[in-house]
Amino acid sequence: MSAVAASTLRSLAIDLGRAFAGALIFSLPMLMTMEMWELGLYMDRWRLLLLLFLSFPTLMFLSHYSGFERTWGWREDLRDVGVAYGIALVASTVVMLLLSILQPGMSPSEIVGKLALQAVPAALGALLARSQLGQESGKDQSDEGYGGELGVMAVGALFLSLNIAPTEEMVLISHRMTAWQSMLLLALSILVMHGFVYATEFKGSSAVPRGTPLWHLLLRFTLVGYVLGLCISLYALWTFSRLDGLSFGQVVGAVIVLGFPASVGAAAARLIL
């Protein structure tokens, strides 16, 4: 084997190893949550299919923006998304077999449901492996423009929402909160999101151009990002049937509760990716 071929194989092995590690890191919170095991059996299959369908463009964006290897076109992004799904399924299968979540005698529908449900966060982790675990970071956010900024925030909000939305605590917390507490939590979410990105000197913080009014930044990024996080929270709660049977006010309360970690995830993603 030539030195070039050996170097290529070594690089490929490193990329796949990082992707596998990323899949484990990002999927373990869901892999070890009892609600996720039950959802794999009882979740409406059309909601699961919709989740997989909607996750595909998100993963394509993530592959282009910060995948586990550099890509130069949609065909390479498509290939890497396929590889990420494959790694996600392998990692999920190994862990669930070791933890006895998958057992002999289970129906094919239950096994497929559990694996498909875990594939989304695991694939996110596989694609994020380069920016999180590798020596290279993702692309400069300034290269992606305003749409890229919003896309990154959506990925961060989606990741935390998917990890927390299946739990019963979101609805329970919203039931215990008063309307005033919900409004204060909403304001705190916006304040934390705005301060996390613009009032700190962390890596990835957006530089504020000279003379730019603060209200412009608040409206253009923070509030738009928060609304995006609320929409993702609403979708995640609906996907996992946490809104079934709730009144409009209860739905709003649950979305505001989940919107808090979603907004933190959105802001953190802009600093990390």
XYZ file of C-alpha atoms in Angstrom:
273
model
C 0.000 0.000 0.000
C 1.376 3.404 -0.963
C 1.976 6.152 1.584
C -0.796 8.259 0.031
C -3.319 5.423 0.284
C -2.297 4.677 3.862
C -2.678 8.346 4.789
C -6.111 8.464 3.150
C -7.276 5.362 5.022
C -5.950 6.745 8.295
C -7.757 10.049 7.726
C -10.974 8.199 6.889
C -10.671 6.039 10.009
C -10.135 9.133 12.164
C -13.176 10.866 10.636
C -15.359 7.807 11.185
C -14.073 7.414 14.746
C -14.882 11.024 15.531
C -18.312 10.632 13.961
C -19.007 7.532 16.084
C -17.872 9.352 19.230
C -20.019 12.362 18.331
C -23.032 10.122 17.778
C -22.593 8.585 21.226
C -22.098 11.914 22.997
C -25.135 13.576 21.463
C -27.478 10.592 21.687
C -26.716 9.235 25.176
C -29.177 11.551 26.988
C -31.977 10.163 24.822
C -30.650 6.606 24.746
C -30.800 6.417 28.548
C -34.223 8.047 28.978
C -37.143 5.726 29.674
C -39.641 7.935 27.835
C -37.655 7.444 24.634
C -37.799 3.676 24.971
C -41.579 3.796 25.340
C -41.972 6.277 22.481
C -40.195 3.861 20.173
C -43.133 1.491 20.722
C -46.123 3.818 21.031
C -45.213 6.897 18.987
C -47.428 7.559 15.979
C -45.500 6.281 12.995
C -46.498 9.188 10.781
C -45.095 11.641 13.344
C -41.889 9.625 13.433
C -41.685 9.636 9.642
C -42.274 13.387 9.611
C -39.451 13.851 12.132
C -37.073 11.845 9.948
C -38.201 13.720 6.847
C -37.749 17.162 8.420
C -34.403 16.230 9.947
C -32.947 15.551 6.496
C -32.596 19.209 5.329
C -31.259 20.081 8.797
C -28.569 17.438 8.460
C -27.765 18.579 4.918
C -27.239 22.113 6.204
C -25.135 20.837 9.098
C -23.003 18.705 6.781
C -22.293 21.755 4.621
C -21.701 24.023 7.590
C -19.828 21.827 10.074
C -19.753 18.189 9.003
C -17.197 15.603 10.069
C -15.212 16.315 6.914
C -15.033 19.203 4.463
C -17.495 19.043 1.604
C -17.685 21.034 -1.615
C -21.131 20.328 -3.009
C -24.583 18.915 -2.309
C -23.605 15.458 -3.536
C -20.869 15.215 -0.929
C -23.250 16.575 1.700
C -25.810 13.942 0.711
C -23.179 11.221 0.985
C -22.065 12.406 4.410
C -25.653 12.582 5.683
C -26.082 8.959 4.591
C -22.860 8.004 6.379
C -23.998 9.907 9.485
C -27.312 8.027 9.537
C -25.450 4.740 9.166
C -23.078 5.541 12.030
C -26.022 6.737 14.129
C -27.860 3.449 13.631
C -24.763 1.400 14.468
C -23.986 3.418 17.607
C -27.615 3.319 18.770
C -27.878 -0.418 18.158
C -24.687 -1.198 20.074
C -25.655 0.895 23.103
C -29.273 -0.312 23.247
C -28.175 -3.941 23.006
C -25.643 -3.463 25.810
C -28.219 -1.696 27.989
C -30.845 -4.371 27.241
C -33.154 -1.792 25.679
C -33.336 -4.014 22.610
C -34.184 -7.564 23.599
C -35.047 -10.859 21.896
C -38.746 -11.204 21.264
C -39.392 -7.560 20.464
C -41.492 -6.905 17.406
C -39.773 -5.507 14.315
C -41.972 -2.404 14.584
C -40.730 -1.652 18.104
C -37.082 -2.204 17.161
C -37.351 -0.020 14.068
C -39.195 2.668 16.040
C -36.552 2.828 18.752
C -33.670 2.892 16.295
C -35.284 5.480 14.025
C -36.047 7.752 16.972
C -32.452 7.637 18.198
C -31.005 8.103 14.714
C -31.798 11.833 14.566
C -29.761 13.082 17.583
C -27.028 10.526 16.887
C -26.720 11.707 13.278
C -26.523 15.310 14.515
C -23.657 14.279 16.775
C -21.882 12.432 13.984
C -21.977 15.500 11.741
C -20.866 17.822 14.545
C -17.881 15.631 15.364
C -15.337 17.677 13.374
C -16.127 21.005 15.017
C -16.461 19.482 18.495
C -13.841 16.720 18.556
C -11.487 17.465 15.685
C -8.617 19.889 15.370
C -10.465 21.891 12.730
C -13.447 24.034 13.492
C -16.488 24.518 11.304
C -16.717 27.225 8.711
C -16.677 30.838 9.694
C -20.249 31.875 10.405
C -19.730 35.062 8.478
C -19.403 32.966 5.309
C -22.984 31.769 5.687
C -24.716 35.127 6.127
C -27.938 35.771 8.010
C -29.563 32.522 6.889
C -26.582 30.541 8.129
C -26.778 32.258 11.534
C -30.444 31.314 11.863
C -29.701 27.774 10.683
C -27.069 27.320 13.366
C -29.465 28.613 16.023
C -32.134 26.192 14.785
C -29.734 23.244 15.119
C -28.884 24.197 18.705
C -32.526 24.664 19.639
C -33.492 21.390 17.957
C -30.818 19.395 19.761
C -31.824 20.489 23.271
C -35.527 20.316 22.439
C -35.258 16.734 21.230
C -33.496 15.731 24.434
C -35.990 17.349 26.807
C -39.357 17.385 25.006
C -40.062 13.623 25.457
C -40.001 13.949 29.264
C -43.148 14.575 31.302
C -41.439 17.330 33.289
C -42.069 19.977 30.616
C -45.837 19.752 31.002
C -45.594 19.255 34.776
C -43.488 22.386 35.228
C -45.837 24.438 33.062
C -48.811 23.258 35.167
C -47.114 24.435 38.362
C -46.146 27.857 37.025
C -48.365 30.918 37.216
C -48.968 33.209 34.247
C -46.590 35.761 35.758
C -43.869 33.167 36.163
C -44.321 32.135 32.543
C -43.935 35.738 31.390
C -40.846 36.184 33.558
C -39.355 32.973 32.140
C -40.029 34.262 28.626
C -38.252 37.526 29.421
C -35.361 35.656 31.056
C -34.988 33.429 27.986
C -34.686 36.455 25.710
C -32.285 38.203 28.105
C -30.051 35.142 28.446
C -30.050 34.523 24.712
C -29.152 38.125 23.923
C -26.483 38.406 26.603
C -24.993 35.002 25.865
C -24.085 36.005 22.331
C -23.524 39.755 22.300
C -22.529 40.802 25.811
C -19.724 38.247 26.243
C -16.349 37.786 24.622
C -16.651 34.045 24.021
C -15.496 32.365 20.828
C -17.943 32.937 18.012
C -19.617 35.998 19.475
C -20.864 38.264 16.748
C -18.927 41.479 16.418
C -21.164 44.519 16.760
C -20.419 46.997 13.932
C -19.696 50.525 15.068
C -22.860 52.583 15.302
C -25.254 49.620 15.157
C -28.156 50.271 17.572
C -28.751 47.559 20.155
C -32.442 47.374 19.263
C -31.450 46.344 15.724
C -29.449 43.392 17.059
C -32.257 42.497 19.439
C -34.865 42.437 16.689
C -32.752 40.915 13.912
C -31.092 38.094 15.830
C -32.251 37.587 19.408
C -36.016 37.892 18.970
C -36.017 36.076 15.631
C -33.882 33.323 17.163
C -36.185 33.070 20.171
C -39.287 32.788 17.998
C -37.467 30.116 16.007
C -36.729 28.283 19.257
C -40.388 28.503 20.295
C -41.521 27.075 16.955
C -39.063 24.193 17.285
C -40.198 23.618 20.885
C -43.836 23.501 19.767
C -42.990 21.002 17.039
C -40.903 18.823 19.389
C -43.655 18.695 22.036
C -46.244 17.869 19.374
C -44.026 15.197 17.838
C -43.710 13.375 21.160
C -47.453 13.739 21.934
C -46.853 15.979 24.962
C -49.546 18.440 23.854
C -52.361 15.938 23.351
C -55.419 16.885 25.394
C -54.014 20.218 26.603
C -55.837 23.521 26.428
C -54.443 26.449 24.457
C -53.112 28.094 27.623
C -51.421 24.874 28.738
C -49.821 24.484 25.317
C -48.446 28.033 25.489
C -47.070 27.376 28.965
C -45.348 24.152 27.937
C -43.827 25.816 24.863
C -42.461 28.686 26.986
C -40.917 26.199 29.424
C -39.211 24.225 26.666
C -38.337 27.487 24.931
C -35.946 28.320 27.767
C -33.466 25.469 27.106
C -34.130 25.823 23.371
C -33.054 29.485 23.461
C -29.925 28.575 25.430
C -29.145 25.858 22.893
C -29.666 28.297 20.020
C -27.332 30.879 21.557
C -24.713 28.297 22.537
C -24.693 26.800 19.041
C -23.577 30.147 17.579
C -20.625 30.155 19.969
C -19.622 26.515 19.565
C -20.092 25.633 15.882
